[in-house]
PDB file of N, CA and C in Angstrom:
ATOM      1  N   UNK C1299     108.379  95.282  68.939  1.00 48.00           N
ATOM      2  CA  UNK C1299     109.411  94.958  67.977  1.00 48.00           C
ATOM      3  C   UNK C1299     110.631  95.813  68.289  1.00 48.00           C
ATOM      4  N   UNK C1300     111.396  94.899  68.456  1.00 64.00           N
ATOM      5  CA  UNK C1300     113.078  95.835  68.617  1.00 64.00           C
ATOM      6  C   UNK C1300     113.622  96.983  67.604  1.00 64.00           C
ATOM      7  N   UNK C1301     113.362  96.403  66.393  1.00 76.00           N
ATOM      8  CA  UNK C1301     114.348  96.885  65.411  1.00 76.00           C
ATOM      9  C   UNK C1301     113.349  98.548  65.104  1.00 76.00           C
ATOM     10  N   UNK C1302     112.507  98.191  64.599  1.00 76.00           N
ATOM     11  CA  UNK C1302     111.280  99.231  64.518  1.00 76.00           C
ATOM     12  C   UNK C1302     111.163  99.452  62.679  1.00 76.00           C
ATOM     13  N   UNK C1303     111.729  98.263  62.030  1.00 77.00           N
ATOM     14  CA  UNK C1303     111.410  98.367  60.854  1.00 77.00           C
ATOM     15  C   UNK C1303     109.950  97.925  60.203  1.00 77.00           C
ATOM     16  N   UNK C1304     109.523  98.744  59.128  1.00 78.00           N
ATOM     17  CA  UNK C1304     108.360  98.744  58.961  1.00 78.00           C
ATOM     18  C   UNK C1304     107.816  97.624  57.659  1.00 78.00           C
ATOM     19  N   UNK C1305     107.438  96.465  58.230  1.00 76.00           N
ATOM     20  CA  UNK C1305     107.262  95.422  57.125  1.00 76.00           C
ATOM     21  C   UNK C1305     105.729  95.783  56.009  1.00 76.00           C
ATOM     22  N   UNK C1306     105.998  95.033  55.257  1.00 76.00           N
ATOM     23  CA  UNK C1306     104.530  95.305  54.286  1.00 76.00           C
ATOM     24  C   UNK C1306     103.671  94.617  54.814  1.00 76.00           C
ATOM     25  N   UNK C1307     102.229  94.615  54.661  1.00 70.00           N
ATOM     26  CA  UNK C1307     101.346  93.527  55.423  1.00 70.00           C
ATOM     27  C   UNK C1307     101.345  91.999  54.479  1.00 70.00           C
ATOM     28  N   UNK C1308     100.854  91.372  55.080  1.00 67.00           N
ATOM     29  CA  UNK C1308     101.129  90.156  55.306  1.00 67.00           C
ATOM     30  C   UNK C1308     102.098  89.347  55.620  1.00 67.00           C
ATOM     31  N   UNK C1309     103.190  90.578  55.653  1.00 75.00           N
ATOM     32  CA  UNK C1309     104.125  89.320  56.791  1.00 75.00           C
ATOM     33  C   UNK C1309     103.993  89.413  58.380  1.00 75.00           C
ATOM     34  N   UNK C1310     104.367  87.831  58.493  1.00 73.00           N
ATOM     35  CA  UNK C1310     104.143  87.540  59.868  1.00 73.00           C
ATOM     36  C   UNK C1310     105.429  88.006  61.324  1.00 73.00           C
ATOM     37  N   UNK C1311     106.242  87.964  60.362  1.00 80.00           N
ATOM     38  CA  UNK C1311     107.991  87.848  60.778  1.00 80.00           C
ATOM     39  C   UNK C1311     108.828  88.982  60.317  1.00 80.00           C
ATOM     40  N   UNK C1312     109.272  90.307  61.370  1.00 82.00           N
ATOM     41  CA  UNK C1312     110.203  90.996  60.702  1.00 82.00           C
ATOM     42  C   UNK C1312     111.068  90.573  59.749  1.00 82.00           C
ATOM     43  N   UNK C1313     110.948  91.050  58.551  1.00 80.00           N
ATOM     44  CA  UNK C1313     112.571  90.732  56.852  1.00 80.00           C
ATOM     45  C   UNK C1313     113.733  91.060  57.748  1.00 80.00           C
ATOM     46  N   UNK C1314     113.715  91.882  59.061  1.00 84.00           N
ATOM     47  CA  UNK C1314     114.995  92.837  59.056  1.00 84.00           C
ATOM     48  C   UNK C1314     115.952  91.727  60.150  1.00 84.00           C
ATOM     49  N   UNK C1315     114.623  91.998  61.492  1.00 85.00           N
ATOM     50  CA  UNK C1315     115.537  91.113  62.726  1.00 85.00           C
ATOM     51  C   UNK C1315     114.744  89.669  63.058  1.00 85.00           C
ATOM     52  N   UNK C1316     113.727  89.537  62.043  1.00 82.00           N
ATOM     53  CA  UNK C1316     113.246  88.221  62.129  1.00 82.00           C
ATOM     54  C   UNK C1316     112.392  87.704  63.483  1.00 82.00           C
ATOM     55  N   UNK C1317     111.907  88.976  64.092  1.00 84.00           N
ATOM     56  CA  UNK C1317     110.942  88.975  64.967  1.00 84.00           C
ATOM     57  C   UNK C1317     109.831  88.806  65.150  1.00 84.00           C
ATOM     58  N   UNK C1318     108.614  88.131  65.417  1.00 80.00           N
ATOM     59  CA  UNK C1318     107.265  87.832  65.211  1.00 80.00           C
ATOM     60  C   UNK C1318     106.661  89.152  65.309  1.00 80.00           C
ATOM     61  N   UNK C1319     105.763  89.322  64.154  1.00 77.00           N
ATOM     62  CA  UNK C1319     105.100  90.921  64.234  1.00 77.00           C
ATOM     63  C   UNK C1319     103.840  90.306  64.791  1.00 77.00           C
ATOM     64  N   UNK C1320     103.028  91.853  65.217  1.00 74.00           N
ATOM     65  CA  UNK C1320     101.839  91.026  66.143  1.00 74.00           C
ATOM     66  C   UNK C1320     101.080  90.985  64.376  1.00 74.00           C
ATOM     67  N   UNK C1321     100.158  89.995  64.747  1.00 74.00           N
ATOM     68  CA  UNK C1321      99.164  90.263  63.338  1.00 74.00           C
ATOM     69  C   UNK C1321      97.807  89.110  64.067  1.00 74.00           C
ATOM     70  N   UNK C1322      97.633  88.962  62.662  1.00 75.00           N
ATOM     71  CA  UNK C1322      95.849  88.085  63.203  1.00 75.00           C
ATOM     72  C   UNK C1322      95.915  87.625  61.856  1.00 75.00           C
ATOM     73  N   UNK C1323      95.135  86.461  61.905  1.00 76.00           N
ATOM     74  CA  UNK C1323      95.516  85.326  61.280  1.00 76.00           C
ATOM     75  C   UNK C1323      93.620  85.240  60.680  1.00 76.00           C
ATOM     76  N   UNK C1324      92.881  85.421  59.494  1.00 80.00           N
ATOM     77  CA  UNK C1324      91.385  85.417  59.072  1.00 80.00           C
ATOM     78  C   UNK C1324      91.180  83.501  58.583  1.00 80.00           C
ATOM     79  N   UNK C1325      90.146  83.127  59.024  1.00 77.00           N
ATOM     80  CA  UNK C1325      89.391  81.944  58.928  1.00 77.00           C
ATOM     81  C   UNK C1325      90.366  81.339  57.291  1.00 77.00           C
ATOM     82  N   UNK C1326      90.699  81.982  56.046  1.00 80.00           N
ATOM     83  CA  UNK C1326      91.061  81.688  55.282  1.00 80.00           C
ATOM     84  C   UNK C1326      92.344  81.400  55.268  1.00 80.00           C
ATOM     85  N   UNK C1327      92.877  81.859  56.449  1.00 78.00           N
ATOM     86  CA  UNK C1327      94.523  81.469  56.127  1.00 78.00           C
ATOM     87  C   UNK C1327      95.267  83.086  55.969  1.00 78.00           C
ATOM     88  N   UNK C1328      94.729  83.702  55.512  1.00 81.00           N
ATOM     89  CA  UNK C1328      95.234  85.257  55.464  1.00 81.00           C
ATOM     90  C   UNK C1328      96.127  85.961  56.948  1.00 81.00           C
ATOM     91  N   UNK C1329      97.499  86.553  56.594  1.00 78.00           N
ATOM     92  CA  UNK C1329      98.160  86.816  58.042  1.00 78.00           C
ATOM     93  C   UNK C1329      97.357  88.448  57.537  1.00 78.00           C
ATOM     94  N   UNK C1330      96.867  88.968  58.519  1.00 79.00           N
ATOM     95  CA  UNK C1330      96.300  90.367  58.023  1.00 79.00           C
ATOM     96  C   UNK C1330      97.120  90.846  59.273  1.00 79.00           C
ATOM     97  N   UNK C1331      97.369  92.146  59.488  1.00 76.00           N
ATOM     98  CA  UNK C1331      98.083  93.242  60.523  1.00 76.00           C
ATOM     99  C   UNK C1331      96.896  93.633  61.531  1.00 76.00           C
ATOM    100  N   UNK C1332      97.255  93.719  62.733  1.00 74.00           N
ATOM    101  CA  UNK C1332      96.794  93.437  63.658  1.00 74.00           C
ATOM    102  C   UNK C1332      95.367  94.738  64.209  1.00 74.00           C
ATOM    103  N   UNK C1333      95.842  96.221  63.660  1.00 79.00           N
ATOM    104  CA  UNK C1333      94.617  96.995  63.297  1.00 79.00           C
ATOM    105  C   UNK C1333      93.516  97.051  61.777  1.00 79.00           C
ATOM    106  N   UNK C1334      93.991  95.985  61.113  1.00 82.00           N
ATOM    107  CA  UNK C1334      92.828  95.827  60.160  1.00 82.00           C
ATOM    108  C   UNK C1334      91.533  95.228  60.336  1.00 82.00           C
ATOM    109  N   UNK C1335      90.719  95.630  60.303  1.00 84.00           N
ATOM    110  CA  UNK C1335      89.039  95.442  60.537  1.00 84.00           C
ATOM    111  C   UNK C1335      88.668  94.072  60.011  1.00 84.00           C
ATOM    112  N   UNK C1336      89.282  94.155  58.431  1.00 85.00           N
ATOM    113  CA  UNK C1336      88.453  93.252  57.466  1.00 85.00           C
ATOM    114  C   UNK C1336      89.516  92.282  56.450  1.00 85.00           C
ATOM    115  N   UNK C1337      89.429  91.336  56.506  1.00 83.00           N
ATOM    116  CA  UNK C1337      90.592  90.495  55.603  1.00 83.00           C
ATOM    117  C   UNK C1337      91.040  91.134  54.181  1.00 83.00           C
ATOM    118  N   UNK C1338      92.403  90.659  54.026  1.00 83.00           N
ATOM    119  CA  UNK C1338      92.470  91.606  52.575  1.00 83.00           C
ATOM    120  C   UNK C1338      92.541  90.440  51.731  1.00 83.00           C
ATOM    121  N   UNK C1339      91.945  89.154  51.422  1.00 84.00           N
ATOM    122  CA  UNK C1339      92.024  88.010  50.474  1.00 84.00           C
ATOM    123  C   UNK C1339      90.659  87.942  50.417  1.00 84.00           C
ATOM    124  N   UNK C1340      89.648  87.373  51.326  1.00 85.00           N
ATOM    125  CA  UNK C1340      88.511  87.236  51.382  1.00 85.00           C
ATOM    126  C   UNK C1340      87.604  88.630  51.885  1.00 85.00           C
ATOM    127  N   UNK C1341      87.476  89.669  52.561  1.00 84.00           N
ATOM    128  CA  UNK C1341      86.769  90.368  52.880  1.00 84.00           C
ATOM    129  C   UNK C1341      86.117  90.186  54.399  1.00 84.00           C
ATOM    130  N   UNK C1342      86.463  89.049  54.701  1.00 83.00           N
ATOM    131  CA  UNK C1342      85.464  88.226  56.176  1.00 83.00           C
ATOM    132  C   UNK C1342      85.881  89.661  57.074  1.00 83.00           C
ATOM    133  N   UNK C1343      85.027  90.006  58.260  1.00 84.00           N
ATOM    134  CA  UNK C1343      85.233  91.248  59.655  1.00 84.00           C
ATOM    135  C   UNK C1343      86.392  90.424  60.377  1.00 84.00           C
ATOM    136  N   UNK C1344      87.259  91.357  61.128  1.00 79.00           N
ATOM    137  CA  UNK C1344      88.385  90.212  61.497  1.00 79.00           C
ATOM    138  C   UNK C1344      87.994  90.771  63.050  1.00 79.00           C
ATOM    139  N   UNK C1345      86.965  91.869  63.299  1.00 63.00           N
ATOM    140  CA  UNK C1345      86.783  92.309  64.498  1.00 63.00           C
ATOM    141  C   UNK C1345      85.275  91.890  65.052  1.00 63.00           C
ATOM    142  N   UNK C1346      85.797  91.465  65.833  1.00 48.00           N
ATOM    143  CA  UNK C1346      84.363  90.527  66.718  1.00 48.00           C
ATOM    144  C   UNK C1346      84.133  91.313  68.090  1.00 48.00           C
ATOM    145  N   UNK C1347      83.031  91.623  68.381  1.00 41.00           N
ATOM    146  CA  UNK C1347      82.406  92.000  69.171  1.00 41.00           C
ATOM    147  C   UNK C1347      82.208  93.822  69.315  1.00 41.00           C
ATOM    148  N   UNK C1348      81.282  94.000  69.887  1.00 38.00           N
ATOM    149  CA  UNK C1348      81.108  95.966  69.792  1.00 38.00           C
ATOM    150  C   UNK C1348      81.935  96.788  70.605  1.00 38.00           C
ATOM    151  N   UNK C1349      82.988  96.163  71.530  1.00 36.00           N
ATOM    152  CA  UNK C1349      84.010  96.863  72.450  1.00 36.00           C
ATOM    153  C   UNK C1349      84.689  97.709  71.554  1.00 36.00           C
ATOM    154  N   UNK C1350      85.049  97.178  70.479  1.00 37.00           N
ATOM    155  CA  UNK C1350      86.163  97.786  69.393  1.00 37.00           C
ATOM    156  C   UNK C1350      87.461  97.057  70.033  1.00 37.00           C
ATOM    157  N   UNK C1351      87.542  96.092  70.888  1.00 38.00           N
ATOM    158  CA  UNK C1351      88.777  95.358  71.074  1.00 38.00           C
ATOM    159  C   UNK C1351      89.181  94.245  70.073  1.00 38.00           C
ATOM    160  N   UNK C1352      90.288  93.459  69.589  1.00 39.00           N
ATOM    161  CA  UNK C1352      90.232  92.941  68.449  1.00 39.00           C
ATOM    162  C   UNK C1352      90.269  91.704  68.887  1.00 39.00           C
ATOM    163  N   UNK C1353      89.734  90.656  68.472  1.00 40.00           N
ATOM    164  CA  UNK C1353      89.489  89.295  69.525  1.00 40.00           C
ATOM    165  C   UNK C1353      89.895  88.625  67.758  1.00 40.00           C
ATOM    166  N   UNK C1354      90.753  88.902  67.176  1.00 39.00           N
ATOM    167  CA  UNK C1354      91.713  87.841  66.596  1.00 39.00           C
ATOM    168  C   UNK C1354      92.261  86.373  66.862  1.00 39.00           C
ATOM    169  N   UNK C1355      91.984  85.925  65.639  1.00 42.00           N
ATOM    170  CA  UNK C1355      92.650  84.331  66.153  1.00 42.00           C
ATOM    171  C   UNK C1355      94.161  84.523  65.712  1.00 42.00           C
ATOM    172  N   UNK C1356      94.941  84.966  66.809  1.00 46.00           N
ATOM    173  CA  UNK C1356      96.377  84.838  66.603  1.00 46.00           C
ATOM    174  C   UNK C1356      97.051  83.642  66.881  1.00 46.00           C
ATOM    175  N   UNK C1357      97.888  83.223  66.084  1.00 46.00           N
ATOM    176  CA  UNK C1357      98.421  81.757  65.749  1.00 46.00           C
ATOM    177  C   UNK C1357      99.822  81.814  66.766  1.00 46.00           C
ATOM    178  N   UNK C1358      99.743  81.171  67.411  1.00 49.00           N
ATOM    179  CA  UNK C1358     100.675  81.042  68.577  1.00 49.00           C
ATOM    180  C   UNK C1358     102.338  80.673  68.184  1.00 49.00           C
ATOM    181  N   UNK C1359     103.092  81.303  68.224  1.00 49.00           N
ATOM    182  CA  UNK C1359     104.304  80.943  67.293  1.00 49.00           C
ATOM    183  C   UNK C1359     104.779  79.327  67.769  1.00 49.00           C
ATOM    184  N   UNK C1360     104.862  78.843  69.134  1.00 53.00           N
ATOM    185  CA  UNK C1360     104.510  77.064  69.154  1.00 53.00           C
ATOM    186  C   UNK C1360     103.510  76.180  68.132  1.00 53.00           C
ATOM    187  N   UNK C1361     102.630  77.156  68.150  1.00 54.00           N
ATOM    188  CA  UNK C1361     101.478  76.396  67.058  1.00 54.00           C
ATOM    189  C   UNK C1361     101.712  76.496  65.717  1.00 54.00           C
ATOM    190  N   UNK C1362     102.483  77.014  65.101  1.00 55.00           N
ATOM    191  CA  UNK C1362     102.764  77.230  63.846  1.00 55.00           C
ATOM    192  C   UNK C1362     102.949  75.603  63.102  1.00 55.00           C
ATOM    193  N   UNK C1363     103.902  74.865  63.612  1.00 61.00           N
ATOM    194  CA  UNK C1363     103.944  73.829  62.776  1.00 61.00           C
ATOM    195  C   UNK C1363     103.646  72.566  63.856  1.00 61.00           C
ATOM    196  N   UNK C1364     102.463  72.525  63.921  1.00 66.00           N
ATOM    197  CA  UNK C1364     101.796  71.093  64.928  1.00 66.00           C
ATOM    198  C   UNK C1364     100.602  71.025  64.065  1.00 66.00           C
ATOM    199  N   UNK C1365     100.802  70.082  63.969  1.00 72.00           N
ATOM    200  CA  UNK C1365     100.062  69.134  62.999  1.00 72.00           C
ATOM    201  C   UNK C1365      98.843  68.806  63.223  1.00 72.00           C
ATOM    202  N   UNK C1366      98.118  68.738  64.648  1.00 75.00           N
ATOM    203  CA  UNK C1366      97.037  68.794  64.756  1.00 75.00           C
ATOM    204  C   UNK C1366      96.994  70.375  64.587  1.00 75.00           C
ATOM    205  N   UNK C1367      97.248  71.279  64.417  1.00 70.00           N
ATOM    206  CA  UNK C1367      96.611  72.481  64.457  1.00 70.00           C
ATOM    207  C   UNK C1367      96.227  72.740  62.986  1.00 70.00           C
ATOM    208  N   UNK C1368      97.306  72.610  62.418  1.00 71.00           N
ATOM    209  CA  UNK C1368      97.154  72.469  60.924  1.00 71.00           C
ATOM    210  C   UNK C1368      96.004  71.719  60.329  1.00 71.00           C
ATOM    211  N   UNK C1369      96.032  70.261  60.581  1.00 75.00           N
ATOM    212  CA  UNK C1369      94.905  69.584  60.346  1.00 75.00           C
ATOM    213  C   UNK C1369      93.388  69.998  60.665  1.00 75.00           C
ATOM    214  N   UNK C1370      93.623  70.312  61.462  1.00 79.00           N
ATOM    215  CA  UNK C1370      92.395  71.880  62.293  1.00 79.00           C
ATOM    216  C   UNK C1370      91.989  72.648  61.257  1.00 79.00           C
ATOM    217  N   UNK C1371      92.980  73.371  60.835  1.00 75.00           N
ATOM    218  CA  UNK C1371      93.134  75.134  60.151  1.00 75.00           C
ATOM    219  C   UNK C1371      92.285  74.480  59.048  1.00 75.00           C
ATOM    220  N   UNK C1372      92.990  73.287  57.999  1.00 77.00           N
ATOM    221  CA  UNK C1372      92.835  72.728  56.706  1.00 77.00           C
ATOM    222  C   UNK C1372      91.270  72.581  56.746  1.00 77.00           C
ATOM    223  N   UNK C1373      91.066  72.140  58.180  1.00 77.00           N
ATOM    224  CA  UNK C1373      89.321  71.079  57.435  1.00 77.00           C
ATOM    225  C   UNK C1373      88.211  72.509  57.943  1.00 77.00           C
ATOM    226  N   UNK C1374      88.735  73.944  58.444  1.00 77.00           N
ATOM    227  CA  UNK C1374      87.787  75.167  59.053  1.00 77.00           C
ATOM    228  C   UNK C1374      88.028  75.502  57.309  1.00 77.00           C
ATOM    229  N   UNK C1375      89.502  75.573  56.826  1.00 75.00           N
ATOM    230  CA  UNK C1375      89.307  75.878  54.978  1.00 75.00           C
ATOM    231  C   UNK C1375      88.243  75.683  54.356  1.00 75.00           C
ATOM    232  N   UNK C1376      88.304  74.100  54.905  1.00 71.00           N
ATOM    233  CA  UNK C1376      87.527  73.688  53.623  1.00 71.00           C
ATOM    234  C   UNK C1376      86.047  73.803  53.519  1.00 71.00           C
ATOM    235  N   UNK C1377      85.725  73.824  55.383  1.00 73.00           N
ATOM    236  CA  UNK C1377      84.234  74.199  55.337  1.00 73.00           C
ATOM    237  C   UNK C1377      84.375  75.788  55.287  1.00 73.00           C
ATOM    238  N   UNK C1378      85.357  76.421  54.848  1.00 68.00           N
ATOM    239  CA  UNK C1378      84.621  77.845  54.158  1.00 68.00           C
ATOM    240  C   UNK C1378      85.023  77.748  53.076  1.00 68.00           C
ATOM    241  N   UNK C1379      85.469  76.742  52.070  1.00 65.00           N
ATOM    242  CA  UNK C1379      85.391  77.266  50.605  1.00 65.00           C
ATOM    243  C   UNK C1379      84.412  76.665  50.304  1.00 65.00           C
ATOM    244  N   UNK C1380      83.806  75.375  50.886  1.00 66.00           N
ATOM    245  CA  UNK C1380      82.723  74.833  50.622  1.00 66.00           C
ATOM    246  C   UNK C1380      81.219  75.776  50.761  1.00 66.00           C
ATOM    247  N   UNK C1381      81.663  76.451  51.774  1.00 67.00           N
ATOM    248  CA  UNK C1381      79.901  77.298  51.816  1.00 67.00           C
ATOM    249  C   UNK C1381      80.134  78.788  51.042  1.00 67.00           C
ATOM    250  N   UNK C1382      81.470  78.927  50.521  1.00 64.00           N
ATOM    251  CA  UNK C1382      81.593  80.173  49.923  1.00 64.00           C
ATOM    252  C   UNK C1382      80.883  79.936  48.458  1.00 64.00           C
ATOM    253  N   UNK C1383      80.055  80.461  47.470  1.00 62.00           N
ATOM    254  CA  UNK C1383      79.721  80.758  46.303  1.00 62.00           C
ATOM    255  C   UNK C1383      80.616  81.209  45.754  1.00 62.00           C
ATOM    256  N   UNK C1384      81.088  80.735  44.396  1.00 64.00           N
ATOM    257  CA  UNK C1384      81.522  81.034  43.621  1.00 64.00           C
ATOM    258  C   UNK C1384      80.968  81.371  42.251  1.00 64.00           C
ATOM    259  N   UNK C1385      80.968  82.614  41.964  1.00 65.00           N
ATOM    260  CA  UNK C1385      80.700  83.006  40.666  1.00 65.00           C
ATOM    261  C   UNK C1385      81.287  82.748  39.502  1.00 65.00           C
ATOM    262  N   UNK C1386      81.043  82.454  38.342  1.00 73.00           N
ATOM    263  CA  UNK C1386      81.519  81.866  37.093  1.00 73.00           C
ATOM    264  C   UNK C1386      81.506  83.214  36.313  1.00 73.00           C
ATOM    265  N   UNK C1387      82.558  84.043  35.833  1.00 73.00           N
ATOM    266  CA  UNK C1387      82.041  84.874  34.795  1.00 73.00           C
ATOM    267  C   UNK C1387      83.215  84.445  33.778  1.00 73.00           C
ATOM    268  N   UNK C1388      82.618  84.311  32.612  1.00 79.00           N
ATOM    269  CA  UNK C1388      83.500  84.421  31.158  1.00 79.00           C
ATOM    270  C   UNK C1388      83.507  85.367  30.869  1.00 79.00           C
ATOM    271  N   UNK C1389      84.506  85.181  29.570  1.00 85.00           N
ATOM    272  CA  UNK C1389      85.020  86.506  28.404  1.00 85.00           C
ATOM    273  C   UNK C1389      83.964  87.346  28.216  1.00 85.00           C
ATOM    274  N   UNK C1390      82.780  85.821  27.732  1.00 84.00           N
ATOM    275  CA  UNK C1390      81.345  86.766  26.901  1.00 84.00           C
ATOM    276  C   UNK C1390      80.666  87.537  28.076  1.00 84.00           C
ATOM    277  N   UNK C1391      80.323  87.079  29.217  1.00 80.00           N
ATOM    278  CA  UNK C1391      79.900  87.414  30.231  1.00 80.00           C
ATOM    279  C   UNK C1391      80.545  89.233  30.913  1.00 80.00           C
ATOM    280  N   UNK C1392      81.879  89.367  30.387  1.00 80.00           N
ATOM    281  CA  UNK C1392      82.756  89.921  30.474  1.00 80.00           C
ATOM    282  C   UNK C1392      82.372  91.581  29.604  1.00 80.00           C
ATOM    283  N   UNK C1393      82.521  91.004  28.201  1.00 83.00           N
ATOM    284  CA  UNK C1393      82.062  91.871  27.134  1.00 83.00           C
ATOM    285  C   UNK C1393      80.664  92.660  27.267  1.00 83.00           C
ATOM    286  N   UNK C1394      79.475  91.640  28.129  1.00 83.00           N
ATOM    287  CA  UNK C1394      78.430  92.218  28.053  1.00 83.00           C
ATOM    288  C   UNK C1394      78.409  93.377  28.768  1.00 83.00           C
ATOM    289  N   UNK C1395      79.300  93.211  30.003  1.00 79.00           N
ATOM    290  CA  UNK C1395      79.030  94.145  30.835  1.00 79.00           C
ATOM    291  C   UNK C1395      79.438  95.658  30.527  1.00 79.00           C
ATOM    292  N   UNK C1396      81.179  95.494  29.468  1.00 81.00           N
ATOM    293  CA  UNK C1396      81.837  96.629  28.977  1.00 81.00           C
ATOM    294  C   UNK C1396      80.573  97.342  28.428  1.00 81.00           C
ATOM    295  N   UNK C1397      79.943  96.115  27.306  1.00 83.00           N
ATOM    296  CA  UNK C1397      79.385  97.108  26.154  1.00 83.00           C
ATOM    297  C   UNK C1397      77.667  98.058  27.109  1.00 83.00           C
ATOM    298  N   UNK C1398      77.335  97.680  27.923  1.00 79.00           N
ATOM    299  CA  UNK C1398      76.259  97.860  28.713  1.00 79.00           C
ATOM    300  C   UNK C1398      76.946  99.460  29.622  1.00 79.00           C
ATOM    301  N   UNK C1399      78.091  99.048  29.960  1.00 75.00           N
ATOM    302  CA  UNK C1399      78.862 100.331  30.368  1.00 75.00           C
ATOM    303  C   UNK C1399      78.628 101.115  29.582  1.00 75.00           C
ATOM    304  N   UNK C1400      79.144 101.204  28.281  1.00 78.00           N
ATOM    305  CA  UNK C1400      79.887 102.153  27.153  1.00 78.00           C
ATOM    306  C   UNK C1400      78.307 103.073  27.005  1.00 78.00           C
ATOM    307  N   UNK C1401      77.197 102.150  26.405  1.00 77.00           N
ATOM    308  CA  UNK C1401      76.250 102.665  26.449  1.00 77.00           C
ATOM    309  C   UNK C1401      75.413 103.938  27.403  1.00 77.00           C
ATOM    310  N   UNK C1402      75.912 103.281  28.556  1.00 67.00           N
ATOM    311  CA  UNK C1402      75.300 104.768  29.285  1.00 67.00           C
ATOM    312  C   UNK C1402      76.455 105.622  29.600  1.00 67.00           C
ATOM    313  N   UNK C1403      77.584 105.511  29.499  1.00 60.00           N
ATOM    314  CA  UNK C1403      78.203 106.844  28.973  1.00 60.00           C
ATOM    315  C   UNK C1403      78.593 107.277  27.647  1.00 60.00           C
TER     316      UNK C1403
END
């Protein structure tokens, strides 16, 4: 990066000189920064293999808006929100846990 300004994570694109920052891109769609281990939306390992090298799926700045890639990205989504579990907790569900807290301290 030219400028050497320091963006917040998840952007992809210097705010300052509008330069592609390196980053890595997690199965969910998440732009995470390019030494982070582990997604910061979902939690998924963003580091594959035991080298400690980072074998990221970085999104090719050509590939950004092609439509088969997209169409790609959308249907890898959907088979991970589909096999992801989702937990249901309510208010009451909520309360039980405070008052279960309070109790043992």
């Amino acid at each position: 990066m030219t400028c050497s300004h320091s963006s917040p994570p998840g952007y992809a694109f210097c705010g300052t000189c509008g330069e592609v920052l390196p980053h890595a891109r997690c199965r969910c769609g998440f732009v995470a920064a390019v030494h982070d281990a582990y997604c910061g939306r979902c939690g998924a390992a963003l580091v594959v293999g035991g080298d400690a090298t980072l074998q990221h799926a970085v999104m090719d700045a050509d590939r950004r808006f092609d439509l088969e890639h997209l169409a790609e990205q959308a249907a890898q989504e959907n088979k991970f929100l589909e096999t992801t579990h989702k937990a249901r907790v309510t208010q009451d569900d909520i309360r039980k846990l405070l008052a279960k807290r309070r109790k043992k301290f």
